[in-house]
């Protein structure tokens, strides 16, 4: 769509994240990318890879992220992981609430869509359909700041079928609260609808 995306990664090595993005955009597995990098480059450039800015932080502070947003003026800001942003708070619950509040502030101040990634809590283990209380250490802080929440869950049966269940426990955009299973293709970092 021609949108500039700033991906702030503070969880996995940025080369691993980049490979997942290349897999998804090219439709090629890691082995296929390594065997034919020129073909992968052609495919990803046709799909807007040049609009992506990868910013590895370890773990990163709100001030550092603000500087990146001001520098790149993204249409979309991805925070992976919200829980790792250093908010100068020892209490995990308060840290997550401050990080979520800061994410909402970036969205409002810089008119960008903010996608925050965080962990599900123990309560989500083995569940297909997740709800607001399944966010790790944040039953209210993160949910209160989100306009749309997408939970990824799976039972053992879902996993055996290669499925993930997407839940929408909060949806201020359309008001639709639903869930549906999708096929997971981890080698392409892709979900597909079930036929």
PDB file of C-alpha atoms in Angstrom:
ATOM      1  CA  UNK A   1       0.000   0.000   0.000  1.00  0.00           C
ATOM      2  CA  UNK A   2       3.031   2.274  -0.023  1.00  0.00           C
ATOM      3  CA  UNK A   3       2.905   2.829   3.742  1.00  0.00           C
ATOM      4  CA  UNK A   4       6.092   3.339   5.732  1.00  0.00           C
ATOM      5  CA  UNK A   5       6.353   0.750   8.509  1.00  0.00           C
ATOM      6  CA  UNK A   6       8.744   1.168  11.436  1.00  0.00           C
ATOM      7  CA  UNK A   7       9.307  -2.204  13.101  1.00  0.00           C
ATOM      8  CA  UNK A   8      10.874  -1.820  16.548  1.00  0.00           C
ATOM      9  CA  UNK A   9      12.167  -5.236  17.535  1.00  0.00           C
ATOM     10  CA  UNK A  10      13.514  -5.848  21.013  1.00  0.00           C
ATOM     11  CA  UNK A  11      12.818  -9.568  21.392  1.00  0.00           C
ATOM     12  CA  UNK A  12      14.355 -11.664  18.605  1.00  0.00           C
ATOM     13  CA  UNK A  13      17.551 -10.959  16.638  1.00  0.00           C
ATOM     14  CA  UNK A  14      16.660  -8.520  13.877  1.00  0.00           C
ATOM     15  CA  UNK A  15      18.158 -10.828  11.214  1.00  0.00           C
ATOM     16  CA  UNK A  16      15.636 -13.512  12.242  1.00  0.00           C
ATOM     17  CA  UNK A  17      12.784 -10.997  12.061  1.00  0.00           C
ATOM     18  CA  UNK A  18      14.002  -9.817   8.663  1.00  0.00           C
ATOM     19  CA  UNK A  19      14.087 -13.384   7.335  1.00  0.00           C
ATOM     20  CA  UNK A  20      10.485 -13.947   8.498  1.00  0.00           C
ATOM     21  CA  UNK A  21       9.429 -10.798   6.665  1.00  0.00           C
ATOM     22  CA  UNK A  22      11.331 -11.845   3.535  1.00  0.00           C
ATOM     23  CA  UNK A  23       9.689 -15.306   3.738  1.00  0.00           C
ATOM     24  CA  UNK A  24       6.235 -13.725   3.971  1.00  0.00           C
ATOM     25  CA  UNK A  25       6.722 -11.133   1.227  1.00  0.00           C
ATOM     26  CA  UNK A  26       8.509 -13.452  -1.192  1.00  0.00           C
ATOM     27  CA  UNK A  27       6.466 -16.587  -0.539  1.00  0.00           C
ATOM     28  CA  UNK A  28       9.781 -18.417  -0.283  1.00  0.00           C
ATOM     29  CA  UNK A  29      11.112 -20.514   2.597  1.00  0.00           C
ATOM     30  CA  UNK A  30      14.442 -19.684   4.224  1.00  0.00           C
ATOM     31  CA  UNK A  31      16.131 -22.459   2.223  1.00  0.00           C
ATOM     32  CA  UNK A  32      14.641 -21.106  -1.013  1.00  0.00           C
ATOM     33  CA  UNK A  33      15.750 -17.553  -0.162  1.00  0.00           C
ATOM     34  CA  UNK A  34      19.290 -18.758   0.555  1.00  0.00           C
ATOM     35  CA  UNK A  35      19.357 -20.746  -2.700  1.00  0.00           C
ATOM     36  CA  UNK A  36      18.066 -17.866  -4.856  1.00  0.00           C
ATOM     37  CA  UNK A  37      18.500 -14.506  -3.083  1.00  0.00           C
ATOM     38  CA  UNK A  38      18.135 -12.559  -6.349  1.00  0.00           C
ATOM     39  CA  UNK A  39      14.652 -13.971  -6.913  1.00  0.00           C
ATOM     40  CA  UNK A  40      13.742 -13.205  -3.291  1.00  0.00           C
ATOM     41  CA  UNK A  41      14.969  -9.615  -3.728  1.00  0.00           C
ATOM     42  CA  UNK A  42      12.867  -9.170  -6.872  1.00  0.00           C
ATOM     43  CA  UNK A  43       9.750 -10.478  -5.149  1.00  0.00           C
ATOM     44  CA  UNK A  44      10.096  -8.437  -1.963  1.00  0.00           C
ATOM     45  CA  UNK A  45      10.845  -5.234  -3.809  1.00  0.00           C
ATOM     46  CA  UNK A  46       7.646  -5.716  -5.819  1.00  0.00           C
ATOM     47  CA  UNK A  47       5.757  -5.973  -2.533  1.00  0.00           C
ATOM     48  CA  UNK A  48       7.020  -2.835  -0.812  1.00  0.00           C
ATOM     49  CA  UNK A  49       9.983  -4.104   1.228  1.00  0.00           C
ATOM     50  CA  UNK A  50      11.722  -0.757   0.731  1.00  0.00           C
ATOM     51  CA  UNK A  51       8.988   0.863   2.876  1.00  0.00           C
ATOM     52  CA  UNK A  52      10.059  -1.196   5.906  1.00  0.00           C
ATOM     53  CA  UNK A  53      12.449   0.183   8.515  1.00  0.00           C
ATOM     54  CA  UNK A  54      13.798  -2.371  10.992  1.00  0.00           C
ATOM     55  CA  UNK A  55      15.003  -0.847  14.251  1.00  0.00           C
ATOM     56  CA  UNK A  56      16.590  -3.273  16.713  1.00  0.00           C
ATOM     57  CA  UNK A  57      16.592  -2.057  20.301  1.00  0.00           C
ATOM     58  CA  UNK A  58      17.836  -3.858  23.391  1.00  0.00           C
ATOM     59  CA  UNK A  59      15.381  -3.328  25.013  1.00  0.00           C
ATOM     60  CA  UNK A  60      14.739   0.310  24.104  1.00  0.00           C
ATOM     61  CA  UNK A  61      13.162   3.187  25.936  1.00  0.00           C
ATOM     62  CA  UNK A  62      10.188   5.381  25.143  1.00  0.00           C
ATOM     63  CA  UNK A  63      12.594   8.227  24.381  1.00  0.00           C
ATOM     64  CA  UNK A  64      14.531   6.119  21.852  1.00  0.00           C
ATOM     65  CA  UNK A  65      11.331   4.992  20.141  1.00  0.00           C
ATOM     66  CA  UNK A  66      10.001   8.559  20.030  1.00  0.00           C
ATOM     67  CA  UNK A  67      13.229   9.641  18.299  1.00  0.00           C
ATOM     68  CA  UNK A  68      12.782   6.878  15.706  1.00  0.00           C
ATOM     69  CA  UNK A  69       9.149   7.856  15.084  1.00  0.00           C
ATOM     70  CA  UNK A  70      10.143  11.508  14.648  1.00  0.00           C
ATOM     71  CA  UNK A  71      12.964  10.555  12.297  1.00  0.00           C
ATOM     72  CA  UNK A  72      11.047   8.141  10.032  1.00  0.00           C
ATOM     73  CA  UNK A  73       7.457   9.460  10.361  1.00  0.00           C
ATOM     74  CA  UNK A  74       5.918   6.010   9.860  1.00  0.00           C
ATOM     75  CA  UNK A  75       2.333   5.306   8.919  1.00  0.00           C
ATOM     76  CA  UNK A  76       2.567   2.113  11.003  1.00  0.00           C
ATOM     77  CA  UNK A  77       4.645   1.510  14.143  1.00  0.00           C
ATOM     78  CA  UNK A  78       5.133  -2.109  15.238  1.00  0.00           C
ATOM     79  CA  UNK A  79       6.347  -2.651  18.814  1.00  0.00           C
ATOM     80  CA  UNK A  80       7.678  -6.171  19.255  1.00  0.00           C
ATOM     81  CA  UNK A  81       7.588  -6.675  22.248  1.00  0.00           C
ATOM     82  CA  UNK A  82       5.685  -4.137  24.288  1.00  0.00           C
ATOM     83  CA  UNK A  83       6.681  -5.909  27.494  1.00  0.00           C
ATOM     84  CA  UNK A  84      10.388  -5.341  26.837  1.00  0.00           C
ATOM     85  CA  UNK A  85      10.290  -1.555  26.512  1.00  0.00           C
ATOM     86  CA  UNK A  86      12.147  -0.041  29.447  1.00  0.00           C
ATOM     87  CA  UNK A  87       9.575   2.200  31.119  1.00  0.00           C
ATOM     88  CA  UNK A  88      11.742   2.731  34.244  1.00  0.00           C
ATOM     89  CA  UNK A  89       9.238   0.840  36.365  1.00  0.00           C
ATOM     90  CA  UNK A  90      10.024  -2.184  38.561  1.00  0.00           C
ATOM     91  CA  UNK A  91       6.437  -3.369  38.896  1.00  0.00           C
ATOM     92  CA  UNK A  92       5.583  -5.502  35.821  1.00  0.00           C
ATOM     93  CA  UNK A  93       1.880  -4.587  35.861  1.00  0.00           C
ATOM     94  CA  UNK A  94       2.638  -0.855  35.980  1.00  0.00           C
ATOM     95  CA  UNK A  95       5.409  -1.244  33.394  1.00  0.00           C
ATOM     96  CA  UNK A  96       2.996  -2.823  30.906  1.00  0.00           C
ATOM     97  CA  UNK A  97       0.310  -0.216  31.570  1.00  0.00           C
ATOM     98  CA  UNK A  98       2.812   2.612  31.038  1.00  0.00           C
ATOM     99  CA  UNK A  99       4.089   1.012  27.831  1.00  0.00           C
ATOM    100  CA  UNK A 100       0.543   0.567  26.488  1.00  0.00           C
ATOM    101  CA  UNK A 101      -0.347   4.147  27.410  1.00  0.00           C
ATOM    102  CA  UNK A 102       2.807   5.369  25.668  1.00  0.00           C
ATOM    103  CA  UNK A 103       1.924   3.343  22.555  1.00  0.00           C
ATOM    104  CA  UNK A 104      -1.484   5.010  22.428  1.00  0.00           C
ATOM    105  CA  UNK A 105       0.161   8.410  22.820  1.00  0.00           C
ATOM    106  CA  UNK A 106       2.448   7.715  19.837  1.00  0.00           C
ATOM    107  CA  UNK A 107      -0.595   6.780  17.759  1.00  0.00           C
ATOM    108  CA  UNK A 108      -2.398   9.998  18.655  1.00  0.00           C
ATOM    109  CA  UNK A 109       0.545  12.379  18.532  1.00  0.00           C
ATOM    110  CA  UNK A 110       2.071  11.085  15.296  1.00  0.00           C
ATOM    111  CA  UNK A 111      -1.123   9.945  13.516  1.00  0.00           C
ATOM    112  CA  UNK A 112       0.111   6.422  12.936  1.00  0.00           C
ATOM    113  CA  UNK A 113      -1.301   2.982  13.511  1.00  0.00           C
ATOM    114  CA  UNK A 114       0.482   1.285  16.404  1.00  0.00           C
ATOM    115  CA  UNK A 115       0.633  -2.497  16.543  1.00  0.00           C
ATOM    116  CA  UNK A 116       1.831  -3.719  19.935  1.00  0.00           C
ATOM    117  CA  UNK A 117       2.866  -7.326  20.401  1.00  0.00           C
ATOM    118  CA  UNK A 118       2.948  -8.881  23.866  1.00  0.00           C
ATOM    119  CA  UNK A 119       2.700 -12.276  25.531  1.00  0.00           C
ATOM    120  CA  UNK A 120      -0.371 -14.156  26.600  1.00  0.00           C
ATOM    121  CA  UNK A 121      -0.451 -15.181  30.240  1.00  0.00           C
ATOM    122  CA  UNK A 122      -0.565 -18.654  31.762  1.00  0.00           C
ATOM    123  CA  UNK A 123      -4.361 -18.438  31.647  1.00  0.00           C
ATOM    124  CA  UNK A 124      -4.143 -18.733  27.837  1.00  0.00           C
ATOM    125  CA  UNK A 125      -2.244 -22.015  27.875  1.00  0.00           C
ATOM    126  CA  UNK A 126      -4.148 -24.652  25.928  1.00  0.00           C
ATOM    127  CA  UNK A 127      -7.030 -22.289  25.114  1.00  0.00           C
ATOM    128  CA  UNK A 128      -8.258 -21.659  21.606  1.00  0.00           C
ATOM    129  CA  UNK A 129     -10.368 -18.574  22.335  1.00  0.00           C
ATOM    130  CA  UNK A 130      -8.584 -15.841  24.292  1.00  0.00           C
ATOM    131  CA  UNK A 131     -10.203 -12.976  26.170  1.00  0.00           C
ATOM    132  CA  UNK A 132      -9.142  -9.680  27.732  1.00  0.00           C
ATOM    133  CA  UNK A 133      -7.854 -11.361  30.880  1.00  0.00           C
ATOM    134  CA  UNK A 134      -5.357 -13.536  29.002  1.00  0.00           C
ATOM    135  CA  UNK A 135      -2.693 -10.840  28.573  1.00  0.00           C
ATOM    136  CA  UNK A 136       0.387 -11.640  30.652  1.00  0.00           C
ATOM    137  CA  UNK A 137       0.518  -9.383  33.741  1.00  0.00           C
ATOM    138  CA  UNK A 138      -2.086  -7.023  32.311  1.00  0.00           C
ATOM    139  CA  UNK A 139      -5.768  -7.795  32.733  1.00  0.00           C
ATOM    140  CA  UNK A 140      -6.741  -4.132  32.411  1.00  0.00           C
ATOM    141  CA  UNK A 141      -3.733  -1.912  31.566  1.00  0.00           C
ATOM    142  CA  UNK A 142      -3.059  -3.085  28.022  1.00  0.00           C
ATOM    143  CA  UNK A 143      -6.713  -3.856  27.174  1.00  0.00           C
ATOM    144  CA  UNK A 144      -7.800  -0.382  28.299  1.00  0.00           C
ATOM    145  CA  UNK A 145      -5.405   1.258  25.813  1.00  0.00           C
ATOM    146  CA  UNK A 146      -6.194  -0.956  22.807  1.00  0.00           C
ATOM    147  CA  UNK A 147      -8.788  -0.284  20.136  1.00  0.00           C
ATOM    148  CA  UNK A 148      -8.434  -3.775  18.688  1.00  0.00           C
ATOM    149  CA  UNK A 149      -7.009  -6.839  20.381  1.00  0.00           C
ATOM    150  CA  UNK A 150      -6.165 -10.012  18.497  1.00  0.00           C
ATOM    151  CA  UNK A 151      -5.397 -13.066  20.581  1.00  0.00           C
ATOM    152  CA  UNK A 152      -3.603 -16.094  19.148  1.00  0.00           C
ATOM    153  CA  UNK A 153      -4.575 -19.333  20.863  1.00  0.00           C
ATOM    154  CA  UNK A 154      -4.606 -23.035  20.193  1.00  0.00           C
ATOM    155  CA  UNK A 155      -5.645 -26.261  21.834  1.00  0.00           C
ATOM    156  CA  UNK A 156      -3.577 -29.401  21.362  1.00  0.00           C
ATOM    157  CA  UNK A 157      -6.049 -30.436  18.651  1.00  0.00           C
ATOM    158  CA  UNK A 158      -5.585 -27.108  16.839  1.00  0.00           C
ATOM    159  CA  UNK A 159      -1.825 -27.540  16.974  1.00  0.00           C
ATOM    160  CA  UNK A 160      -2.034 -31.071  15.565  1.00  0.00           C
ATOM    161  CA  UNK A 161      -4.013 -29.692  12.593  1.00  0.00           C
ATOM    162  CA  UNK A 162      -1.570 -26.803  12.099  1.00  0.00           C
ATOM    163  CA  UNK A 163      -4.186 -24.265  13.186  1.00  0.00           C
ATOM    164  CA  UNK A 164      -4.193 -21.124  15.262  1.00  0.00           C
ATOM    165  CA  UNK A 165      -7.390 -19.510  16.528  1.00  0.00           C
ATOM    166  CA  UNK A 166      -7.602 -15.734  16.198  1.00  0.00           C
ATOM    167  CA  UNK A 167      -9.863 -14.062  18.777  1.00  0.00           C
ATOM    168  CA  UNK A 168     -11.105 -10.480  18.842  1.00  0.00           C
ATOM    169  CA  UNK A 169     -11.865  -9.910  22.547  1.00  0.00           C
ATOM    170  CA  UNK A 170     -11.862  -6.116  22.062  1.00  0.00           C
ATOM    171  CA  UNK A 171     -12.902  -4.380  18.867  1.00  0.00           C
ATOM    172  CA  UNK A 172     -13.764  -0.685  19.030  1.00  0.00           C
ATOM    173  CA  UNK A 173     -13.332  -0.477  15.253  1.00  0.00           C
ATOM    174  CA  UNK A 174     -16.326  -2.588  14.202  1.00  0.00           C
ATOM    175  CA  UNK A 175     -17.715  -3.866  17.490  1.00  0.00           C
ATOM    176  CA  UNK A 176     -17.517  -7.441  16.220  1.00  0.00           C
ATOM    177  CA  UNK A 177     -16.174  -9.852  18.835  1.00  0.00           C
ATOM    178  CA  UNK A 178     -15.543 -13.170  17.175  1.00  0.00           C
ATOM    179  CA  UNK A 179     -12.996 -15.919  16.739  1.00  0.00           C
ATOM    180  CA  UNK A 180     -11.934 -18.099  13.827  1.00  0.00           C
ATOM    181  CA  UNK A 181      -9.336 -20.734  13.070  1.00  0.00           C
ATOM    182  CA  UNK A 182      -6.649 -20.220  10.439  1.00  0.00           C
ATOM    183  CA  UNK A 183      -3.917 -22.459   9.063  1.00  0.00           C
ATOM    184  CA  UNK A 184      -0.438 -21.582  10.238  1.00  0.00           C
ATOM    185  CA  UNK A 185       2.459 -21.827   7.791  1.00  0.00           C
ATOM    186  CA  UNK A 186       5.472 -21.045  10.019  1.00  0.00           C
ATOM    187  CA  UNK A 187       8.035 -21.573   7.236  1.00  0.00           C
ATOM    188  CA  UNK A 188       6.392 -18.632   5.405  1.00  0.00           C
ATOM    189  CA  UNK A 189       5.331 -16.665   8.526  1.00  0.00           C
ATOM    190  CA  UNK A 190       1.816 -16.831   7.158  1.00  0.00           C
ATOM    191  CA  UNK A 191      -1.752 -17.554   8.198  1.00  0.00           C
ATOM    192  CA  UNK A 192      -4.325 -18.744   5.668  1.00  0.00           C
ATOM    193  CA  UNK A 193      -8.061 -19.029   5.977  1.00  0.00           C
ATOM    194  CA  UNK A 194      -9.497 -22.499   6.315  1.00  0.00           C
ATOM    195  CA  UNK A 195     -11.282 -23.797   3.227  1.00  0.00           C
TER     196      UNK A 195
END
